[in-house]
């Protein structure tokens, strides 16, 4: 029987249930030292002077690091626009702090307490600069520049010009304009950032940390420290959630820097750092808040013929992955619909707010909100059922994207939409409709049903180098006794190592017990790319399949052990044309639709989600239980985004620095019921047909909720989260 | 095409028996107002809140008036033209309206507005654990309504005749009792005074 499609127990289940799995914060080395970071805590200023004398002289302090200790004081995943430590250095403008979580100094001491005390003794003289908290203002030509070496705070822009929107608006019988705002969101992984560093037995600076891409961490450390790549080793132990929040550097470079500098002084002791929750919240990036203006036109029979969008993403003070997030949002700006005339202008703008970067959905949820709201409003204006309007415009096999090129084969959105709608009570007659989308439970409680759908890319986009490599070693004599799979892919909690083991066993036709995984260690495992972009099952699967095939060939040629390495490269993608956006942005997509039933308490403004139905085409569910877990997890996280999580920044200070003020969903909040409809329309180039799916169920949730609230109350909310205060204001009950 | 568990979603249905004429009460009970709503609406809303699915409401006596009260709710309304031949005819009409995919059903009585969401959910949960053929609340040692019937009993339920309810088949199956402490469930609304008694609890 095939191992694929079996919900085998996770290979890490026992160790996690018993508490034996070690996360970075659980690991200790004899004689280890502790590190603490001094943060700017002010949004925009020039550092005039740093005096570390008192800190350095404290008993128990081994080293105090400032900008002058960083060999190449810059880093960044897409572009190196961020100083490792702010302060004067050979690179211009590193003497500025640009958000409250910018790092100014690090102290390494015998104990955590001493390191914390020493941080307080560091004297920093600042000259405050004007704070830019509003991206729209920061775009203005007269606004002060966050990075004076650049000529604008707009650090990325894209355009799509396809067809003639002006002409199409003239032909439109209905034109809907909307102004939408989406909030920042904190990743709130259960395990805040932590790590250890030491010099390993081969003299390498070794970092044990939770991340999403070991080789990228390694490169960024080597770049800042100016030491050869092979002198840096990055290892991931158990990882307590990531969601995109660990794609950029947190403690990696500063740990490596401290270990390297102490080693130069003849001190080789391990260094440990563990961030508290508040540190985690102020020092790592957030989901991009977007401001989207949309103007869409449709004919009387419900054909969308024009879409014009302007999007501004708050990029925070450094690029992080903003350029890619914005690109993704731009490509998805007409949703899973065929729109012949499209004009999009999108901008990522530097501000002094929290940095923004990767977060499950990667620009998709923001733009899906605007798109789906537009569809709902057009359906309302035309008197066409919301599902029916979508059906009339959905992408099909061979459809052209707004960027002028066809979708890769395997377009399943129509079936996905229909199966979700059916499960939620829609009836397919000639036209689709729902007999009853709202009702009143009691004088204060109203219920409504909402619908939304979406799609998202799998894998890196826009010509970014994309590959994934696996190595397999087969041991034994006559029969294969053991297969060792070497893979760098990060298991951030989603269970990817289990799925990799299943795919390896399947490809080698051996029992799962014979597969051993060696994972996420740059000194042992070949480059895999990141655990992001819903790509790991797809990319790792193809790499493991290839390596298994090669290893089996060697095995049959009597090689013992039989060792094979295989690099999988998907079809090439291309960047957007700067004027028209024309491109082949992605090589694969996943499709999703959701229906949500909510109960709105019109007296308290509270929203309860009674039921969420998610139909998700995953191509092939390698491990259905893990797949279902991803759907439920995405819905819970998207519920937080839509209803509960109110990340407040005022004058670029974060007011919600703890989980007592920034409320994430708990068991009492989450939807009472999540119905996962796992669909399996194979992706022609996916391993065993599998598509990526980790992000897709996140995308339609906010618009589905807001559609349901509209069904229940008749009120549209163009921004969220739907906190009781916002709901009551929308209902006209408070000012 | 599978869902994650390889089976189609299935539910416990709610069948609300609201066809009777309440001869003893003097007027059709399900239409009487109590705490701001007709009794029938109380019961149907509890069934919705407990997430029973589908919910079938069997109407008969004064069917148009009863229907009007619940027409806005996401339930299926079934007319039992034979309601005068007793409760069994409504049982059968309700079961006939199910599409056969349910694991079981709970019969709710239109004159039991004090039924609670927790007791309904507890019946469903108990059934999920044991799949017992019949599960009924036991309040202070007394059997009570509402009762959950597993689908294995449906054929026997369909055979019940005359003015009897599901209790007619209790002797044929082992009954699983759900210990429950809410005394309100024991009150039968047979006279207007009973509603006052309910309020005083």
Coordinates of N, CA and C in Angstrom, one line a residue, chain B residues 46-161:
Chain B
X46 N -32.3 26.9 19.7 CA -31.4 26.1 20.4 C -30.8 25.0 19.5
X47 N -31.6 24.5 18.7 CA -31.1 23.4 17.7 C -30.0 24.0 16.8
X48 N -30.3 25.3 16.3 CA -29.3 25.9 15.5 C -28.0 26.2 16.3
X49 N -28.2 26.7 17.5 CA -27.0 27.0 18.3 C -26.2 25.8 18.6
X50 N -26.9 24.7 18.7 CA -26.2 23.4 19.1 C -25.5 22.8 17.8
X51 N -25.8 23.4 16.7 CA -25.1 23.0 15.4 C -25.7 21.6 14.9
X52 N -26.9 21.3 15.3 CA -27.5 20.1 14.7 C -27.7 20.4 13.2
X53 N -27.6 19.4 12.4 CA -27.7 19.6 10.9 C -28.0 18.4 10.2
X54 N -29.0 18.4 9.4 CA -29.9 19.5 9.1 C -30.9 19.6 10.3
X55 N -31.7 20.7 10.3 CA -32.8 20.8 11.2 C -34.1 20.7 10.5
X56 N -34.9 19.8 10.9 CA -36.2 19.6 10.2 C -37.3 20.0 11.2
X57 N -38.2 20.8 10.8 CA -39.3 21.2 11.7 C -40.6 20.6 11.1
X58 N -41.3 19.7 11.9 CA -42.5 19.1 11.3 C -43.7 19.8 11.9
X59 N -44.5 20.4 10.9 CA -45.6 21.2 11.3 C -46.9 20.5 10.9
X60 N -48.0 20.8 11.5 CA -49.3 20.2 11.2 C -50.4 21.2 11.6
X61 N -50.8 21.1 12.8 CA -51.9 22.0 13.3 C -51.4 23.4 13.2
X62 N -52.3 24.2 12.6 CA -52.0 25.7 12.4 C -50.6 25.9 11.7
X63 N -50.4 25.1 10.7 CA -49.1 25.0 10.1 C -48.6 26.4 9.5
X64 N -49.6 27.2 9.0 CA -49.1 28.5 8.4 C -48.6 29.4 9.5
X65 N -49.3 29.4 10.6 CA -48.9 30.3 11.7 C -47.6 29.8 12.3
X66 N -47.4 28.5 12.4 CA -46.1 28.0 13.0 C -45.0 28.3 12.0
X67 N -45.3 28.0 10.7 CA -44.3 28.3 9.7 C -43.8 29.7 9.7
X68 N -44.8 30.6 9.8 CA -44.4 32.0 9.7 C -43.4 32.5 10.8
X69 N -43.5 31.8 11.9 CA -42.6 32.2 13.0 C -41.2 31.8 12.8
X70 N -40.9 30.8 12.0 CA -39.6 30.3 11.8 C -39.1 30.3 10.4
X71 N -39.8 31.0 9.5 CA -39.5 31.0 8.1 C -38.2 31.6 7.8
X72 N -37.7 32.5 8.6 CA -36.5 33.2 8.4 C -35.2 32.4 8.8
X73 N -35.4 31.3 9.5 CA -34.3 30.5 10.0 C -33.8 29.4 9.1
X74 N -32.6 29.1 9.2 CA -32.0 28.1 8.2 C -32.4 26.6 8.6
X75 N -33.7 26.4 8.4 CA -34.3 25.0 8.8 C -35.1 24.6 7.6
X76 N -35.4 23.3 7.6 CA -36.3 22.8 6.6 C -37.7 22.5 7.2
X77 N -38.7 23.0 6.6 CA -40.0 22.8 7.2 C -40.8 21.8 6.5
X78 N -41.3 20.8 7.2 CA -42.0 19.7 6.6 C -43.4 19.6 7.1
X79 N -44.3 19.5 6.2 CA -45.7 19.4 6.6 C -46.2 18.0 6.8
X80 N -46.8 17.7 7.9 CA -47.3 16.4 8.2 C -48.8 16.4 8.1
X81 N -49.4 16.1 7.0 CA -50.9 16.2 6.8 C -51.6 15.2 7.8
X82 N -50.9 14.2 8.3 CA -51.5 13.2 9.1 C -51.3 13.4 10.6
X83 N -51.0 14.7 10.9 CA -50.7 15.0 12.3 C -51.7 14.5 13.3
X84 N -53.0 14.5 12.9 CA -54.1 14.2 13.8 C -54.0 12.7 14.2
X85 N -53.3 11.9 13.5 CA -53.2 10.5 13.8 C -52.1 10.2 14.9
X86 N -51.5 11.3 15.4 CA -50.6 11.1 16.5 C -49.2 11.4 16.2
X87 N -48.4 11.4 17.3 CA -47.0 11.9 17.2 C -46.2 11.0 16.3
X88 N -46.5 9.7 16.2 CA -45.7 8.8 15.4 C -45.6 9.3 13.9
X89 N -46.7 9.9 13.5 CA -46.8 10.3 12.1 C -45.8 11.4 11.8
X90 N -45.6 12.3 12.8 CA -44.6 13.4 12.7 C -43.2 12.8 12.8
X91 N -43.0 11.8 13.6 CA -41.6 11.2 13.7 C -41.3 10.7 12.3
X92 N -42.2 10.0 11.7 CA -42.0 9.4 10.4 C -41.7 10.5 9.3
X93 N -42.6 11.5 9.4 CA -42.4 12.6 8.4 C -41.0 13.3 8.5
X94 N -40.6 13.4 9.8 CA -39.3 14.0 10.0 C -38.1 13.2 9.5
X95 N -38.2 11.9 9.8 CA -37.2 10.9 9.3 C -37.1 10.9 7.8
X96 N -38.3 10.9 7.2 CA -38.4 10.8 5.7 C -37.7 12.0 5.1
X97 N -37.6 13.1 5.8 CA -37.0 14.3 5.2 C -35.5 14.3 5.3
X98 N -34.9 13.4 6.1 CA -33.5 13.3 6.2 C -32.9 12.7 4.9
X99 N -31.7 13.0 4.5 CA -31.2 12.5 3.3 C -30.4 11.2 3.4
X100 N -30.5 10.7 4.6 CA -29.8 9.4 4.8 C -28.4 9.4 5.2
X101 N -27.8 10.6 5.3 CA -26.4 10.7 5.6 C -26.1 11.0 7.1
X102 N -27.2 11.1 7.9 CA -26.9 11.5 9.3 C -26.6 10.2 10.1
X103 N -25.7 10.5 11.1 CA -25.4 9.4 12.0 C -26.5 9.1 13.0
X104 N -27.4 10.1 13.1 CA -28.4 9.9 14.1 C -29.2 11.2 14.1
X105 N -30.3 11.2 15.0 CA -31.0 12.5 15.1 C -31.5 12.7 16.6
X106 N -31.8 13.9 16.9 CA -32.3 14.2 18.2 C -33.7 14.7 17.9
X107 N -34.7 14.2 18.6 CA -36.1 14.7 18.5 C -36.3 15.8 19.6
X108 N -36.6 17.0 19.1 CA -36.9 18.1 20.0 C -38.4 18.3 20.1
X109 N -38.9 18.7 21.3 CA -40.3 18.9 21.4 C -40.6 20.4 21.4
X110 N -41.6 20.8 20.7 CA -42.0 22.2 20.5 C -42.4 22.8 21.9
X111 N -42.8 21.9 22.8 CA -43.2 22.5 24.1 C -42.1 22.3 25.2
X112 N -40.9 22.2 24.7 CA -39.8 22.1 25.7 C -38.8 23.3 25.4
X113 N -39.3 24.5 25.6 CA -38.4 25.7 25.3 C -37.2 25.8 26.2
X114 N -37.3 25.1 27.3 CA -36.2 25.2 28.3 C -35.0 24.2 27.9
X115 N -35.1 23.5 26.8 CA -34.0 22.7 26.4 C -32.8 23.6 26.2
X116 N -31.6 23.1 26.5 CA -30.4 23.9 26.5 C -29.4 23.4 25.4
X117 N -28.6 24.3 25.0 CA -27.5 24.0 24.0 C -26.6 23.0 24.6
X118 N -26.2 23.1 25.9 CA -25.3 22.1 26.5 C -25.8 20.7 26.5
X119 N -27.1 20.6 26.8 CA -27.6 19.2 26.8 C -27.6 18.6 25.4
X120 N -28.0 19.4 24.4 CA -27.9 18.9 23.1 C -26.5 18.6 22.6
X121 N -25.6 19.4 23.0 CA -24.2 19.1 22.6 C -23.6 17.9 23.3
X122 N -24.1 17.8 24.6 CA -23.6 16.6 25.4 C -24.1 15.3 24.8
X123 N -25.3 15.4 24.3 CA -25.9 14.2 23.7 C -25.1 13.8 22.4
X124 N -24.8 14.8 21.6 CA -24.0 14.6 20.4 C -22.6 14.1 20.8
X125 N -22.0 14.7 21.8 CA -20.6 14.2 22.2 C -20.7 12.8 22.7
X126 N -21.7 12.5 23.5 CA -21.8 11.1 24.0 C -21.9 10.2 22.9
X127 N -22.7 10.6 21.9 CA -22.9 9.7 20.7 C -21.6 9.5 19.9
X128 N -20.8 10.6 19.8 CA -19.5 10.5 19.1 C -18.6 9.5 19.8
X129 N -18.7 9.4 21.1 CA -17.8 8.5 21.8 C -18.3 7.1 21.8
X130 N -19.6 6.8 21.9 CA -20.1 5.5 22.1 C -20.9 4.9 20.9
X131 N -21.4 5.8 20.1 CA -22.4 5.4 19.0 C -23.5 4.6 19.6
X132 N -23.9 4.8 20.8 CA -25.0 4.1 21.4 C -26.3 4.3 20.6
X133 N -27.1 3.3 20.5 CA -28.3 3.4 19.7 C -29.3 4.5 20.2
X134 N -29.4 4.6 21.5 CA -30.3 5.6 22.1 C -29.6 6.2 23.3
X135 N -29.6 7.5 23.3 CA -29.0 8.3 24.4 C -30.1 9.3 25.0
X136 N -30.3 9.2 26.3 CA -31.4 10.1 26.8 C -30.9 10.7 28.1
X137 N -31.3 11.9 28.4 CA -30.9 12.5 29.7 C -31.6 11.8 30.9
X138 N -30.9 11.7 32.0 CA -31.5 11.2 33.2 C -31.3 12.3 34.3
X139 N -32.4 12.9 34.6 CA -32.3 14.0 35.6 C -32.9 13.5 36.9
X140 N -32.0 13.6 37.9 CA -32.4 13.1 39.3 C -33.1 11.7 39.2
X141 N -32.6 10.9 38.4 CA -33.2 9.5 38.3 C -34.4 9.4 37.3
X142 N -34.8 10.5 36.8 CA -36.0 10.4 35.9 C -35.6 10.6 34.5
X143 N -36.1 9.8 33.6 CA -35.8 9.9 32.2 C -36.4 11.2 31.6
X144 N -35.8 11.8 30.6 CA -36.3 13.1 30.2 C -36.0 13.2 28.7
X145 N -36.5 14.3 28.1 CA -36.2 14.7 26.7 C -35.2 15.8 26.7
X146 N -34.6 16.0 25.6 CA -34.7 15.3 24.3 C -33.9 14.0 24.2
X147 N -34.2 13.2 23.3 CA -33.5 11.9 23.1 C -32.8 11.8 21.8
X148 N -31.6 11.2 21.8 CA -30.9 11.0 20.6 C -31.0 9.6 20.1
X149 N -31.3 9.4 18.8 CA -31.5 8.1 18.3 C -30.4 7.9 17.2
X150 N -29.6 6.8 17.3 CA -28.6 6.5 16.3 C -29.4 6.0 15.0
X151 N -28.7 6.1 13.9 CA -29.4 5.7 12.6 C -29.8 4.3 12.6
X152 N -29.1 3.4 13.4 CA -29.5 2.0 13.4 C -31.0 1.8 13.9
X153 N -31.5 2.8 14.6 CA -32.9 2.7 15.1 C -33.9 3.2 14.1
X154 N -33.5 3.9 13.1 CA -34.4 4.6 12.2 C -35.5 3.7 11.7
X155 N -35.1 2.4 11.3 CA -36.1 1.5 10.7 C -37.2 1.2 11.7
X156 N -36.8 1.0 12.9 CA -37.8 0.7 14.0 C -38.6 1.9 14.3
X157 N -38.0 3.1 14.3 CA -38.8 4.3 14.5 C -39.9 4.5 13.5
X158 N -39.5 4.1 12.2 CA -40.5 4.3 11.1 C -41.7 3.4 11.3
X159 N -41.6 2.4 12.1 CA -42.6 1.4 12.3 C -43.6 1.8 13.4
X160 N -43.3 2.8 14.2 CA -44.1 3.2 15.3 C -45.4 3.8 14.8
X161 N -46.5 3.4 15.5 CA -47.8 3.8 15.0 C -48.6 4.6 16.1

